[in-house]
Amino acid sequence: MRILFVGDVFGSPGRRIVREHIGHVLDSQNVDLVVMNAENAAGGFGVTPAISDELFDLGVHVLTTGNHVWDKKELIEYLQSAAADSHERPRRIIRPANYVAGTPGYGFYEGALPNGQAYAVINLQGRVFMHSSDDPFRVADALLKQIKAKVILVDLHAEATSEKIAMGWYLDGRVTAVLGTHTHVPTADERVLPGGTAYQTDVGMSGPYDSVIGVEKELVLARFLTGMPGKFEPARGDARMSAALIECDGGTGRAYSVQRIQLGE
Ligand SMILES: [Fe+2]
């Protein structure tokens, strides 16, 4: 079984480059399952129902998010419209599972491909240098007790490399992949851990690289140089799609390989 995980889609340049490349990657690599982090897909801040439809139309099965999940109010209502046992599109957009109990939406999705292959996707958020949330390690333990699928992909949306690597080791042998998102910079440390879990600290942004992590570099520089507030705008140039391609055993969920992918214009 082959899984494509696409890193943080950032604004319209990110959506455009993903649209340009995803079709030929899915065909040439015989991809079965597609998961994408979409928390910055709407102009760099959040995702709307209309934009999520655009991404689902590309063949995506599950959209993950992170700290920007609440940026667009219409998404909150959209997430609340889905019943826990639904398989419709709003239920296939997930937010970090370790948010406070009662938060809109769901932190994981469990489904099956048309051929019957079961899979699950878990979204978690780190706690180091981020807003406070529940313990992602204990929340992962609790979710793994209730998930029946063997093929399980974890998107850990986190700032610190140490926290992400620690989660990789913690879940090694218990999930198919632990993939980091949020920093927007792909790391060159993809590997399969000894227990059979594919791991990469950060898959990287699918968006404009002529930028500071997606934002117009002049605006970010001005913030660093003056400390003055100012509105951040998404950059436009040098769009690239960053992704990880994982091959695993559909029966056991054990990963065989993980490959880093980056495709430009
Ligand atoms: Fe983020």
Coordinates of C-alpha atoms and ligand atoms in Angstrom, one line a residue:
M1 CA 0.0 0.0 0.0
R2 CA 1.2 3.5 -0.9
I3 CA 0.4 6.7 1.0
L4 CA 1.2 10.2 -0.1
F5 CA 1.3 12.8 2.6
V6 CA 1.4 16.4 1.3
G7 CA 2.9 19.0 3.7
D8 CA 1.2 22.3 4.7
V9 CA -0.5 23.7 1.6
F10 CA 0.1 27.5 1.9
G11 CA -2.3 29.9 0.1
S12 CA -3.1 30.0 -3.6
P13 CA 0.5 29.3 -4.7
G14 CA 0.4 26.1 -2.6
R15 CA -2.9 25.1 -4.0
R16 CA -1.7 25.8 -7.6
I17 CA 1.5 23.8 -7.3
V18 CA -0.3 20.9 -5.7
R19 CA -2.9 20.9 -8.4
E20 CA -0.1 20.9 -11.0
H21 CA 1.7 17.9 -9.6
I22 CA -0.5 15.7 -7.6
G23 CA -2.1 13.9 -10.5
H24 CA 1.1 12.6 -12.1
V25 CA 2.5 11.7 -8.7
L26 CA -0.6 9.6 -7.8
D27 CA -0.5 7.9 -11.2
S28 CA 3.2 7.2 -11.5
Q29 CA 3.6 6.1 -7.8
N30 CA 0.4 4.0 -7.7
V31 CA -0.8 5.9 -4.6
D32 CA -3.7 4.4 -2.7
L33 CA -4.3 6.9 0.1
V34 CA -3.7 10.7 0.1
V35 CA -3.5 12.9 3.2
M36 CA -2.8 16.6 3.2
N37 CA -2.2 19.3 5.8
A38 CA -4.5 22.2 4.8
E39 CA -4.3 24.5 7.8
N40 CA -2.8 27.4 5.8
A41 CA -4.6 26.7 2.5
A42 CA -6.7 29.8 2.6
G43 CA -4.4 32.8 2.1
G44 CA -2.0 31.4 4.7
F45 CA -4.5 31.3 7.5
G46 CA -6.9 28.5 8.0
V47 CA -9.0 26.7 5.4
T48 CA -12.6 27.2 4.2
P49 CA -15.2 24.6 3.2
A50 CA -14.9 25.7 -0.5
I51 CA -11.1 25.4 -0.5
S52 CA -11.4 22.0 1.3
D53 CA -13.7 20.9 -1.6
E54 CA -11.0 22.0 -4.1
L55 CA -8.5 19.8 -2.3
F56 CA -10.7 16.8 -1.9
D57 CA -11.5 17.1 -5.7
L58 CA -7.8 16.4 -6.3
G59 CA -8.2 12.9 -4.8
V60 CA -7.4 13.7 -1.2
H61 CA -9.0 11.3 1.4
V62 CA -8.3 13.2 4.6
L63 CA -7.3 16.8 5.4
T64 CA -5.3 17.5 8.6
T65 CA -4.9 20.9 10.3
G66 CA -3.2 22.5 13.3
N67 CA -3.1 25.7 15.2
H68 CA -4.7 27.7 12.4
V69 CA -7.8 25.5 12.2
W70 CA -10.1 28.1 13.7
D71 CA -8.9 31.0 11.6
K72 CA -12.0 30.8 9.2
K73 CA -15.3 30.9 11.1
E74 CA -17.2 29.0 8.4
L75 CA -14.9 26.0 8.9
I76 CA -16.0 25.7 12.6
E77 CA -19.6 25.4 11.6
Y78 CA -18.7 23.0 8.8
L79 CA -16.8 20.7 11.2
Q80 CA -19.7 20.8 13.7
S81 CA -22.1 19.7 10.9
A82 CA -20.4 16.2 10.8
A83 CA -21.6 13.3 12.9
A84 CA -18.9 11.2 14.5
D85 CA -19.7 8.2 12.3
S86 CA -20.0 10.2 9.1
H87 CA -17.6 9.6 6.2
E88 CA -18.7 12.8 4.4
R89 CA -16.1 15.5 3.6
P90 CA -16.6 17.7 6.8
R91 CA -15.8 14.6 8.9
R92 CA -12.7 13.9 6.8
I93 CA -11.2 17.3 7.9
I94 CA -9.6 16.8 11.3
R95 CA -8.1 19.1 14.0
P96 CA -5.5 18.2 16.6
A97 CA -6.9 15.4 18.9
N98 CA -5.3 16.8 22.0
Y99 CA -7.3 20.0 22.0
V100 CA -9.6 20.6 25.0
A101 CA -12.5 18.3 25.3
G102 CA -15.7 19.7 23.7
T103 CA -13.8 21.6 21.0
P104 CA -15.6 21.4 17.6
G105 CA -14.6 18.7 15.2
Y106 CA -12.7 15.4 15.6
G107 CA -9.0 14.6 16.1
F108 CA -8.9 11.4 14.1
Y109 CA -10.7 9.8 11.2
E110 CA -11.0 6.1 10.5
G111 CA -12.2 4.9 7.1
A112 CA -11.7 2.4 4.3
L113 CA -10.6 2.6 0.7
P114 CA -12.9 1.3 -2.1
N115 CA -11.0 -2.0 -2.0
G116 CA -11.8 -2.4 1.7
Q117 CA -8.4 -1.4 3.0
A118 CA -8.9 0.1 6.4
Y119 CA -6.9 3.1 7.5
A120 CA -6.9 5.9 10.2
V121 CA -5.4 9.3 10.4
I122 CA -4.6 11.1 13.7
N123 CA -3.8 14.8 14.0
L124 CA -1.8 15.9 17.1
Q125 CA -0.3 19.2 18.1
G126 CA 2.9 19.7 20.0
R127 CA 3.2 21.6 23.3
V128 CA 6.8 23.0 23.1
F129 CA 6.7 26.7 21.9
M130 CA 3.0 26.4 21.1
H131 CA -0.3 27.2 22.8
S132 CA -1.1 24.8 25.6
S133 CA -3.1 21.7 24.8
D134 CA -3.5 18.2 26.4
D135 CA -0.6 15.8 26.4
P136 CA -0.2 14.5 22.7
F137 CA 1.6 11.3 23.9
R138 CA -1.2 10.2 26.3
V139 CA -3.9 11.2 23.8
A140 CA -2.2 9.1 21.1
D141 CA -2.2 6.1 23.5
A142 CA -6.0 6.6 24.1
L143 CA -6.8 6.8 20.4
L144 CA -4.7 3.8 19.5
K145 CA -6.8 1.7 22.0
Q146 CA -10.0 2.5 20.0
I147 CA -8.7 2.5 16.4
K148 CA -9.2 -0.8 14.7
A149 CA -7.3 -0.1 11.4
K150 CA -3.7 -1.3 11.2
V151 CA -2.6 1.4 8.7
I152 CA -2.4 4.5 10.9
L153 CA -0.8 7.8 9.9
V154 CA -0.1 10.5 12.4
D155 CA 0.3 14.2 11.5
L156 CA 2.2 15.8 14.4
H157 CA 1.8 19.6 14.0
A158 CA 4.6 20.9 16.2
E159 CA 7.4 23.4 16.4
A160 CA 10.2 21.5 18.2
T161 CA 12.2 18.9 16.4
S162 CA 12.9 17.2 19.8
E163 CA 9.2 16.8 20.5
K164 CA 8.5 15.3 17.1
I165 CA 11.4 12.9 17.2
A166 CA 10.4 11.8 20.7
M167 CA 6.9 11.1 19.3
G168 CA 8.4 9.1 16.5
W169 CA 10.1 6.8 19.0
Y170 CA 7.1 6.7 21.3
L171 CA 4.8 5.4 18.5
D172 CA 7.4 3.3 16.7
G173 CA 5.8 -0.1 15.9
R174 CA 2.4 1.1 16.8
V175 CA 1.6 3.3 13.8
T176 CA 2.5 3.3 10.1
A177 CA 3.9 6.8 10.0
V178 CA 4.7 9.8 12.2
L179 CA 5.1 12.9 10.0
G180 CA 5.8 16.4 11.2
T181 CA 4.1 19.6 9.9
H182 CA 4.0 23.3 11.0
T183 CA 7.6 24.5 10.6
H184 CA 7.2 24.6 6.8
V185 CA 10.8 23.5 6.3
P186 CA 11.3 20.0 5.1
T187 CA 13.9 18.0 7.1
A188 CA 16.3 15.5 5.6
D189 CA 15.8 12.9 8.2
E190 CA 13.2 10.6 6.7
R191 CA 13.7 7.0 7.8
V192 CA 11.8 3.9 8.9
L193 CA 12.3 3.4 12.6
P194 CA 13.2 -0.2 13.8
G195 CA 9.6 -1.0 14.8
G196 CA 8.4 -0.3 11.3
T197 CA 7.2 3.3 11.6
A198 CA 8.0 5.8 8.8
Y199 CA 9.2 9.1 10.3
Q200 CA 10.1 12.6 9.1
T201 CA 10.5 15.5 11.4
D202 CA 8.8 18.0 9.0
V203 CA 7.5 17.2 5.5
G204 CA 7.8 20.9 4.6
M205 CA 5.5 23.4 3.1
S206 CA 3.7 23.1 -0.2
G207 CA 3.7 26.8 -1.1
P208 CA 5.9 29.8 -2.1
Y209 CA 9.6 29.3 -1.1
D210 CA 10.6 32.9 -2.2
S211 CA 9.4 33.8 1.3
V212 CA 9.9 33.4 5.0
I213 CA 7.9 30.2 5.7
G214 CA 5.3 31.3 3.2
V215 CA 5.0 35.0 4.1
E216 CA 6.3 37.9 2.0
K217 CA 9.9 38.1 3.2
E218 CA 9.9 42.0 3.3
L219 CA 7.0 42.0 5.8
V220 CA 8.7 39.4 8.0
L221 CA 12.1 41.3 7.8
A222 CA 10.4 44.5 8.8
R223 CA 8.9 42.8 11.8
F224 CA 12.3 41.5 12.9
L225 CA 14.1 44.7 12.2
T226 CA 11.6 47.1 13.8
G227 CA 9.4 45.0 16.1
M228 CA 6.4 47.0 14.7
P229 CA 3.1 45.2 14.1
G230 CA 2.1 44.7 10.4
K231 CA -0.2 42.5 8.4
F232 CA 1.4 39.4 7.0
E233 CA 0.6 38.5 3.4
P234 CA 1.3 35.3 1.6
A235 CA 4.2 35.3 -0.8
R236 CA 3.8 34.2 -4.5
G237 CA 7.1 33.1 -6.0
D238 CA 9.0 29.7 -6.3
A239 CA 6.1 27.5 -5.4
R240 CA 7.0 23.9 -4.5
M241 CA 5.1 20.9 -3.4
S242 CA 6.6 19.0 -0.5
A243 CA 5.4 15.5 0.4
A244 CA 6.4 12.2 1.8
L245 CA 5.6 8.9 0.0
I246 CA 5.3 5.9 2.3
E247 CA 5.1 2.3 1.3
C248 CA 3.7 -0.1 3.9
D249 CA 2.1 -3.5 4.4
G250 CA -1.7 -3.0 4.3
G251 CA -2.2 -6.1 6.5
T252 CA 0.1 -5.2 9.4
G253 CA 0.5 -1.4 8.8
R254 CA 4.3 -1.8 9.0
A255 CA 6.2 0.7 6.8
Y256 CA 8.8 -0.5 4.3
S257 CA 10.0 2.9 3.1
V258 CA 9.6 6.6 3.2
Q259 CA 10.7 9.0 0.5
R260 CA 11.0 12.7 0.6
I261 CA 9.5 14.5 -2.5
Q262 CA 9.8 18.2 -3.5
L263 CA 8.5 19.4 -6.9
G264 CA 8.8 22.9 -8.2
E265 CA 7.3 24.9 -11.1
Ligands
FE1 FE 0.8 25.5 12.0

